[in-house]
Short mmCIF file of C-alpha atoms in Angstrom, two decimals:
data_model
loop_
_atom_site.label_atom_id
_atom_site.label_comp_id
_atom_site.label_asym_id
_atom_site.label_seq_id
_atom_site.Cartn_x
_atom_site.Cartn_y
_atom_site.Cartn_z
CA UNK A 1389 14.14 12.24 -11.26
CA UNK A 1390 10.53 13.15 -11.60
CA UNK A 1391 8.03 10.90 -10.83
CA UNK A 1392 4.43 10.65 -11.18
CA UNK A 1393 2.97 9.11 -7.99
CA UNK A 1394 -0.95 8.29 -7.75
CA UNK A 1395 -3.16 8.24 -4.60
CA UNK A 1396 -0.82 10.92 -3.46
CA UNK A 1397 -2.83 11.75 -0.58
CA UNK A 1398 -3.28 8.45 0.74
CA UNK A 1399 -1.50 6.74 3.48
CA UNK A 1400 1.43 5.10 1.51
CA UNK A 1401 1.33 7.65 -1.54
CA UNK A 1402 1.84 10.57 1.06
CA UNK A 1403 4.60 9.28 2.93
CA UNK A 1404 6.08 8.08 -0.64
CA UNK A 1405 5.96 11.53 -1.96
CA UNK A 1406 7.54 13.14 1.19
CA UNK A 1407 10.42 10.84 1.08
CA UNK A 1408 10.78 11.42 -2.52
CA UNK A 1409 10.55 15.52 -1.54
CA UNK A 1410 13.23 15.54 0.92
CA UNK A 1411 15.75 13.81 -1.42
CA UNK A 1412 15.20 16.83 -4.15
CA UNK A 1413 13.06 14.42 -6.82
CA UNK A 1414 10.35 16.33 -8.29
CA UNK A 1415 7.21 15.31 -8.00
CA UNK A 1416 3.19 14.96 -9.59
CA UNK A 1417 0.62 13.79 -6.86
CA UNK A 1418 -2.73 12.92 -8.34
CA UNK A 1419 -5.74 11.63 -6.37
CA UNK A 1420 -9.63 12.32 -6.32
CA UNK A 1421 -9.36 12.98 -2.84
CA UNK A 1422 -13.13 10.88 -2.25
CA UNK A 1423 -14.86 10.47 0.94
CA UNK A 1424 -13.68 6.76 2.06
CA UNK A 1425 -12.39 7.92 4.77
CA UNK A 1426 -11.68 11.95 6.58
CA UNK A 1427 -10.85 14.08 3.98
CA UNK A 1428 -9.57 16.67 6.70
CA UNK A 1429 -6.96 13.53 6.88
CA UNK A 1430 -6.29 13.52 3.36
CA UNK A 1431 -6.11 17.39 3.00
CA UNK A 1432 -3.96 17.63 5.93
CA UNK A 1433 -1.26 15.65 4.09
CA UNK A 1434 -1.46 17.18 1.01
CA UNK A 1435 -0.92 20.76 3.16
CA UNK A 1436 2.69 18.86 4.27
CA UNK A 1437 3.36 18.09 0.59
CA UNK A 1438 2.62 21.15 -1.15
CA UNK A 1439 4.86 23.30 1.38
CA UNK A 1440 7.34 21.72 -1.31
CA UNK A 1441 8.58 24.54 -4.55
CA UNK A 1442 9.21 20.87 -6.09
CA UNK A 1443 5.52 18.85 -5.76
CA UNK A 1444 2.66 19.40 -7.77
CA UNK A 1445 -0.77 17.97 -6.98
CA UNK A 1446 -3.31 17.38 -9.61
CA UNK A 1447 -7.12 16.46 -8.64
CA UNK A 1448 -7.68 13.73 -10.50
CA UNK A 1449 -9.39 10.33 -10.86
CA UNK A 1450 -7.33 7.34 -12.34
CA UNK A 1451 -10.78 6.41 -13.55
CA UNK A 1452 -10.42 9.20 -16.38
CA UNK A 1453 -8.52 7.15 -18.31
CA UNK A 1454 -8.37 10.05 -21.26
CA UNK A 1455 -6.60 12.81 -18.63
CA UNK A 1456 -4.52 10.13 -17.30
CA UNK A 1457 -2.96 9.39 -20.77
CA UNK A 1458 -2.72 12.68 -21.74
CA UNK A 1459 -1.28 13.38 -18.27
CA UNK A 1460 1.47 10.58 -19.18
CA UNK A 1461 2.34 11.39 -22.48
CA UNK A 1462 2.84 15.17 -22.26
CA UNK A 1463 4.83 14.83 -19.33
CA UNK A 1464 8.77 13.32 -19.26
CA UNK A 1465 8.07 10.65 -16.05
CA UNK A 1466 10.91 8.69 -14.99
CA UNK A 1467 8.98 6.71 -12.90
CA UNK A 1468 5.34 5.58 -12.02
CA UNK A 1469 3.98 5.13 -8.98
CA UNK A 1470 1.04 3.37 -8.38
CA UNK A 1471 -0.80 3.23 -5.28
CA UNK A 1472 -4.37 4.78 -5.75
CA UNK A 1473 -7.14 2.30 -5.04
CA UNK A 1474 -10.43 1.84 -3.26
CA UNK A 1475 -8.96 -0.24 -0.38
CA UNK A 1476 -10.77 -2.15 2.49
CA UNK A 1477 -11.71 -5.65 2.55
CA UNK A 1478 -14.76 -5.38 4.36
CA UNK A 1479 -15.84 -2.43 2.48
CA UNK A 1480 -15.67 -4.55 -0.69
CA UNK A 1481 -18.58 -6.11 0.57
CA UNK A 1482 -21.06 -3.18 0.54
CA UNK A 1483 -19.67 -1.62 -2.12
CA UNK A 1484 -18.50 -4.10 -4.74
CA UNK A 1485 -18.73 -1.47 -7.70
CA UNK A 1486 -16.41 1.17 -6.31
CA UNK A 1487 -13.66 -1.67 -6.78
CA UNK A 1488 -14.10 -2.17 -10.42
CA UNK A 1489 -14.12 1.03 -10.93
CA UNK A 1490 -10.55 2.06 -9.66
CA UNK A 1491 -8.92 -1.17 -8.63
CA UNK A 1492 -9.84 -2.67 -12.26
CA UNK A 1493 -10.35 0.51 -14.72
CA UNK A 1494 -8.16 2.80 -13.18
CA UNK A 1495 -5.28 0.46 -13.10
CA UNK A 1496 -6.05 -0.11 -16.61
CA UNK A 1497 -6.06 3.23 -17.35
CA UNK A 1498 -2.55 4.24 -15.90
CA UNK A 1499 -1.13 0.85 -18.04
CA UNK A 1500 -2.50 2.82 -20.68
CA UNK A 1501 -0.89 6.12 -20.02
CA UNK A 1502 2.06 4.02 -19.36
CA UNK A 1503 2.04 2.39 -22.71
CA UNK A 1504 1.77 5.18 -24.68
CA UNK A 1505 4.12 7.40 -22.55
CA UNK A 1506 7.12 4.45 -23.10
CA UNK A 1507 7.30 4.78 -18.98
CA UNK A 1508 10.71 3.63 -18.05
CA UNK A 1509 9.39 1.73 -14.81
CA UNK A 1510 5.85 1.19 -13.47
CA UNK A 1511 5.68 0.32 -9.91
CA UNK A 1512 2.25 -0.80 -8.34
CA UNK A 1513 0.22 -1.89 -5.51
CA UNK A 1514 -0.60 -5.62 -5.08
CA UNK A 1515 -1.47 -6.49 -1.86
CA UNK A 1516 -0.74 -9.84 0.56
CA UNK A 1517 -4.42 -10.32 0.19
CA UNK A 1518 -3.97 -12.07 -3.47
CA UNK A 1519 -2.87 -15.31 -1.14
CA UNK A 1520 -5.98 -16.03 0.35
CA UNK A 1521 -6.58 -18.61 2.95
CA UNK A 1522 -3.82 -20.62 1.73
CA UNK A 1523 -1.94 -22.87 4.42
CA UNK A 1524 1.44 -22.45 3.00
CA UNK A 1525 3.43 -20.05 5.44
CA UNK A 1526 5.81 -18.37 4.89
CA UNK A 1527 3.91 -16.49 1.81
CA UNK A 1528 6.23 -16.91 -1.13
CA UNK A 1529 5.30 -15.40 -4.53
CA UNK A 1530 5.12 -18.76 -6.11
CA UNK A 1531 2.74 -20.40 -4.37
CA UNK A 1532 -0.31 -20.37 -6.09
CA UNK A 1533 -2.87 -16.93 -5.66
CA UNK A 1534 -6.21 -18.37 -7.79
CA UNK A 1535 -8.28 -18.32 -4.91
CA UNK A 1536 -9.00 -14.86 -3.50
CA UNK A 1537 -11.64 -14.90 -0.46
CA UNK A 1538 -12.71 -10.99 -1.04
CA UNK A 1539 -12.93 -8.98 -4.08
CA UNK A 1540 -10.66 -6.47 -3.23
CA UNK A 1541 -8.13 -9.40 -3.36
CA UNK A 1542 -9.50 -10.83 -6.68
CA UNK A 1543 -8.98 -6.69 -8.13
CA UNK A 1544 -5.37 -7.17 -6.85
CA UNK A 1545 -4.70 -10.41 -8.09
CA UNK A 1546 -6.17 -8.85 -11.30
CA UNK A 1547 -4.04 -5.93 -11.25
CA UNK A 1548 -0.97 -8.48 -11.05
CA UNK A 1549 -2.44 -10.40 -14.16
CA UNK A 1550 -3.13 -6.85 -16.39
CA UNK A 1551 0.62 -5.70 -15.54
CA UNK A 1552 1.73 -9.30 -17.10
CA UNK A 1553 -0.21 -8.84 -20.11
CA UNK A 1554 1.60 -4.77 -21.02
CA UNK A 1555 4.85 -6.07 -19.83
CA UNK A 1556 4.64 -9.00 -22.20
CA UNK A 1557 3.16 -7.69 -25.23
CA UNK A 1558 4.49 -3.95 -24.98
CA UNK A 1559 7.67 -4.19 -23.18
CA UNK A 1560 6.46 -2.21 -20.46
CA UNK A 1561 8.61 -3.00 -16.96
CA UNK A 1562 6.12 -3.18 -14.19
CA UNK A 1563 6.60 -4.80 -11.00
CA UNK A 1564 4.16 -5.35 -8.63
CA UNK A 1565 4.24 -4.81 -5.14
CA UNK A 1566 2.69 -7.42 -2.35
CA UNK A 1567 2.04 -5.26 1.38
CA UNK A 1568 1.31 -6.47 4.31
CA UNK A 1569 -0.28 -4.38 7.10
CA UNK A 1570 0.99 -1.70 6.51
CA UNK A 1571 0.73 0.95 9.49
CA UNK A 1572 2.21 4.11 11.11
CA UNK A 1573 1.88 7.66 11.65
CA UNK A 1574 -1.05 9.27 8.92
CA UNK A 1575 -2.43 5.69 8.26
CA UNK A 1576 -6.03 5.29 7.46
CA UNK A 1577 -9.03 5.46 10.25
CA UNK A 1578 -10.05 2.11 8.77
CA UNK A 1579 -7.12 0.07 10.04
CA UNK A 1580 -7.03 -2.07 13.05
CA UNK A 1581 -4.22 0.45 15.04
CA UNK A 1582 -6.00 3.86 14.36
CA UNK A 1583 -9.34 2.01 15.33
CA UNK A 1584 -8.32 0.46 18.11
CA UNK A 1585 -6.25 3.73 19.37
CA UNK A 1586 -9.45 5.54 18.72
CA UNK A 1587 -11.51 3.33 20.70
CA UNK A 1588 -9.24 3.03 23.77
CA UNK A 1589 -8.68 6.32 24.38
CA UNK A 1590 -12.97 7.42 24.29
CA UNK A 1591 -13.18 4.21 26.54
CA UNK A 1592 -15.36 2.26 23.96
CA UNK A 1593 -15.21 -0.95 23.34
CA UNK A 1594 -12.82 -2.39 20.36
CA UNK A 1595 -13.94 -5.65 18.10
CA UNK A 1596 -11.78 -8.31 17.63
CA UNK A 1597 -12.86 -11.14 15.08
CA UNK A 1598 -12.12 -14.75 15.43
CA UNK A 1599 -12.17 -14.47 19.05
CA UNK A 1600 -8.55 -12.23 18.98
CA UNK A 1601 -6.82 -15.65 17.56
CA UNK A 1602 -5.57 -13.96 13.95
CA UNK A 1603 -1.85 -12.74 13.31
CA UNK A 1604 -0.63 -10.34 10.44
CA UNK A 1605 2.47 -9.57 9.29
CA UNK A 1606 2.38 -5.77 10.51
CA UNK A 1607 5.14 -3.30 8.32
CA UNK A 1608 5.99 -0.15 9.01
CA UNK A 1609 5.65 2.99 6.97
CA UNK A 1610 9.05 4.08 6.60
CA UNK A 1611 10.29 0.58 5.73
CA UNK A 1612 7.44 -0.28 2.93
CA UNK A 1613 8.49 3.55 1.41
CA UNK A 1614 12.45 2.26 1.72
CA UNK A 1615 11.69 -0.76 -0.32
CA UNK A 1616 9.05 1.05 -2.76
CA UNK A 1617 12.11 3.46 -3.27
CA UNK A 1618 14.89 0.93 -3.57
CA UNK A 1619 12.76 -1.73 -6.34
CA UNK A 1620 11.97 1.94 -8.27
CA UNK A 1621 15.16 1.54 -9.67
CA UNK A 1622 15.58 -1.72 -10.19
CA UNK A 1623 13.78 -1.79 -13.54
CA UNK A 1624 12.89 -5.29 -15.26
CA UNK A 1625 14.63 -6.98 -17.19
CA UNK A 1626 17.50 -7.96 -14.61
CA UNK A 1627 19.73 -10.79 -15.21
CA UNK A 1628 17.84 -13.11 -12.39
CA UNK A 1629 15.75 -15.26 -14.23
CA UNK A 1630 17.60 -18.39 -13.20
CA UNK A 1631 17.29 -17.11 -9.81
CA UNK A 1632 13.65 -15.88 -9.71
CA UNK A 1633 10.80 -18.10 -9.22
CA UNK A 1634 8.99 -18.74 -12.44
CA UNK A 1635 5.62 -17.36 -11.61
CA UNK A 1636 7.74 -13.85 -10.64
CA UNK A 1637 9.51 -13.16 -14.09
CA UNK A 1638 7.86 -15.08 -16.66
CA UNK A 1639 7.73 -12.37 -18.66
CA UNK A 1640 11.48 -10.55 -18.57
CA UNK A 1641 9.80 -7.25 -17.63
CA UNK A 1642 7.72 -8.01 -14.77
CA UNK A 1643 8.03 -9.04 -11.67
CA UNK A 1644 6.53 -9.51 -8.38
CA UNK A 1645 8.01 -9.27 -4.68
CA UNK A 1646 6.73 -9.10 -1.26
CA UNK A 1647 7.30 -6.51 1.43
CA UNK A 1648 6.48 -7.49 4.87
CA UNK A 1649 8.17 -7.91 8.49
CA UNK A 1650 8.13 -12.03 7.53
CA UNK A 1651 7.23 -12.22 11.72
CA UNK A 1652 3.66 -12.07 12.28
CA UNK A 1653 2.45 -11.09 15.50
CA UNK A 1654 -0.77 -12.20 17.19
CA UNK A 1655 -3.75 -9.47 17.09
CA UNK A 1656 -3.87 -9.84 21.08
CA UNK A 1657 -0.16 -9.21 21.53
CA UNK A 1658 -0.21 -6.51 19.17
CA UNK A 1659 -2.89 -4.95 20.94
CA UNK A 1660 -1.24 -5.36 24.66
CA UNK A 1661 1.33 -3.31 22.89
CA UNK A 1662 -0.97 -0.62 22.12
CA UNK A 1663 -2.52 -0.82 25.70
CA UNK A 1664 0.80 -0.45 27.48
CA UNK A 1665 1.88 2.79 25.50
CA UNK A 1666 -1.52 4.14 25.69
CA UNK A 1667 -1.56 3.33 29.55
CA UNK A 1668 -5.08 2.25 29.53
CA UNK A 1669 -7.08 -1.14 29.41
CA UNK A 1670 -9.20 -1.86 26.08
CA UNK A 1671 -12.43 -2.88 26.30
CA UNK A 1672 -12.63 -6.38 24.56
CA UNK A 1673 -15.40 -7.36 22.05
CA UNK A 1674 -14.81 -10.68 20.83
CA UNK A 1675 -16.52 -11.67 17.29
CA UNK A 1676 -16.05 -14.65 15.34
CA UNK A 1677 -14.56 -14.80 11.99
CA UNK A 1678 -15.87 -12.32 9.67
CA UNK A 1679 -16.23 -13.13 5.71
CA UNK A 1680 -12.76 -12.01 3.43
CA UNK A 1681 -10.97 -11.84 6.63
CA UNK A 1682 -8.02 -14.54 6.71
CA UNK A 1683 -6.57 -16.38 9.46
CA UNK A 1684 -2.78 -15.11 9.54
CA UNK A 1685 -0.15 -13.27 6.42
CA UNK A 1686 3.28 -13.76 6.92
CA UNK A 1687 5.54 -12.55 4.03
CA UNK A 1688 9.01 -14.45 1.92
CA UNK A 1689 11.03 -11.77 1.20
CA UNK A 1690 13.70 -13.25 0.17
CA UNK A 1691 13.76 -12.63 -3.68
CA UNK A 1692 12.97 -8.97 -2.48
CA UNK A 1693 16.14 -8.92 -0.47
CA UNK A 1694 18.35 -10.73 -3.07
CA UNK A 1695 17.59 -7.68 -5.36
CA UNK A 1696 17.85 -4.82 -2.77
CA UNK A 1697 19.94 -5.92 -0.06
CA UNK A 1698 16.40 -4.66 2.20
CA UNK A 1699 14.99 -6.27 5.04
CA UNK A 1700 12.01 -4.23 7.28
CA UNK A 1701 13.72 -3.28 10.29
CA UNK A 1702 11.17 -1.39 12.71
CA UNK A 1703 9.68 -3.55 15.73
CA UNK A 1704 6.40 -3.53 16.11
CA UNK A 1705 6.62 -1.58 19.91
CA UNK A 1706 8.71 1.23 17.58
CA UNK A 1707 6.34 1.44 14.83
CA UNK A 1708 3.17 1.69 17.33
CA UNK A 1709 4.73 4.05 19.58
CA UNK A 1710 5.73 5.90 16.36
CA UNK A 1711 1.93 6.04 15.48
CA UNK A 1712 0.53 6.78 19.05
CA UNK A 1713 2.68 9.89 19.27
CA UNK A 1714 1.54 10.95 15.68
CA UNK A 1715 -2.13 10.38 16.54
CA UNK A 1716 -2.19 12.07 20.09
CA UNK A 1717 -0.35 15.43 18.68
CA UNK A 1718 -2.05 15.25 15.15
CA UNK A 1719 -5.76 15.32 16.95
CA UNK A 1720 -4.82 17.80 19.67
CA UNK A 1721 -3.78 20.08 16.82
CA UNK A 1722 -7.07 19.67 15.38
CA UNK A 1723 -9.27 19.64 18.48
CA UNK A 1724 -7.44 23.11 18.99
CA UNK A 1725 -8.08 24.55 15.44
#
């Protein structure tokens, strides 16, 4: 099939892409490739992707809403992917504008070029962040999201509520896609496991908020591409709606789902993990909470599972391993460059 796939040289859109490379789809990568983060990082992916005949990579902002339709509509897309977006929670808080921008118009825009292009399946980024500080754990997709504690989550509960609204008056399937800490090999410098790994190994001290006593529902890569790949083609409407919680499918051609381990693990555990492969002690710098941050995410994914047959399956000592061997080789290849 050929699919359009959007922050294609982000964490999750790159390793998306490469799966979708090395089973012979054919590919579009768009991203504006902006300075959040290393673009050397960002490049460096895109160099992996665009050793394929079958991947093309356009630079390109979702924020141009007038390219992005005219990208969609003069090109035959079986599927959208959508996973560009200014991410970071604490980032939000500095920069509050760089969120409406993409999280809000951007998203709007590719519902747009979605609309127009009569896109067979839209597939998006929400983010376990829409449930706030809410007590009710496990995280199931009908408990209530209406309180957001950062605006990066209100943008994704937002992003949820905009799909609704094309799905119900245009027909448009979308279906929305809740992660939860996701990590691995290429993730982003601004995440807890590169920072941490980072840290540890220049012998500088790490920060850990709430005095270390948080959990999160940590998912690896390769099992948040798996599910991205499996709900692709699982295209709204399906004949669940008895089955489906009502705030998931109240309109027949959208729905919502959770991907996530559904075990959290506690930040200090996950972090002796990361000490033991890495054979050296952090240095501990205990904080207390810090504002958007939230206490602990554990994810439901049952109605995901009932529609793939998918559970996660790495372990967390797997996954982090996975990562530390990526990071050590990936920046002694650079160092030596």
């Amino acid at each position: 099939m050929k699919y359009l796939v959007t922050g294609s040289a982000g964490f999750i859109g790159f390793s998306l892409c490469q799966r979708l490379l090395e089973n012979w789809h054919e590919v579009v990568g768009i991203d504006n490739m902006n300075s959040y983060y290393d673009q050397g990082l960002k490049q460096s992916r895109l160099d992996i992707l665009e050793q394929y005949s079958h991947f093309r990579f356009i630079h390109l902002d979702i924020t141009d809403y007038e390219k992005i339709i005219v990208l969609c509509t003069q090109e035959d897309f079986d599927r959208v992917i959508h996973l560009a977006a200014q991410a970071g929670v604490r980032y939000s808080l500095k920069n509050p504008f760089a969120y409406a921008d993409s999280n809000l118009n951007g998203h709007l825009a590719i519902l747009e070029g979605c609309r127009k292009a009569k896109i067979k399946h839209l597939v998006y980024a929400s983010s376990s962040a829409v449930y706030g500080m809410t007590d009710q754990t496990p995280f199931n997709q009908n408990i209530p999201t209406d309180h957001p504690v950062s605006l990066y989550a209100a943008t994704k509960k937002s992003n949820e509520l905009m799909a609704h609204s094309y799905s119900y008056l245009y027909q448009l399937p979308t279906t929305g896609l809740r992660f939860f800490s996701v990590y691995g090999p290429w993730g982003r410098p601004d995440m807890a496991l590169f920072k941490f790994t980072k840290a540890i190994l220049a012998n500088e001290p790490i920060d850990i908020y709430n005095n270390g006593n948080l959990s999160r529902d940590f998912t690896f890569i390769d099992d948040i591409v798996e599910g991205v790949i499996r709900i692709s083609d699982i295209i709204p409407p399906m004949n669940l709606k008895n089955r489906l919680p009502a705030s998931t499918s109240s309109s027949e051609y959208y729905r919502l789902y959770n991907i996530g381990n559904g075990q959290p693990v506690q930040l200090i555990d996950f972090i002796a993990v990361l000490e033991s492969l890495l054979g050296k002690q952090a240095i501990k710098n205990f904080l207390p909470m810090q504002p958007g941050d939230v206490y602990t995410t554990c994810a439901d994914t049952e109605d995901f599972f009932s529609v793939t047959g998918y559970r996660p399956q790495v372990s967390i000592e797997k996954g982090v391993k996975a990562f530390v061997e990526w990071y050590q080789s990936y920046y002694e290849l650079v160092s030596n460059l």
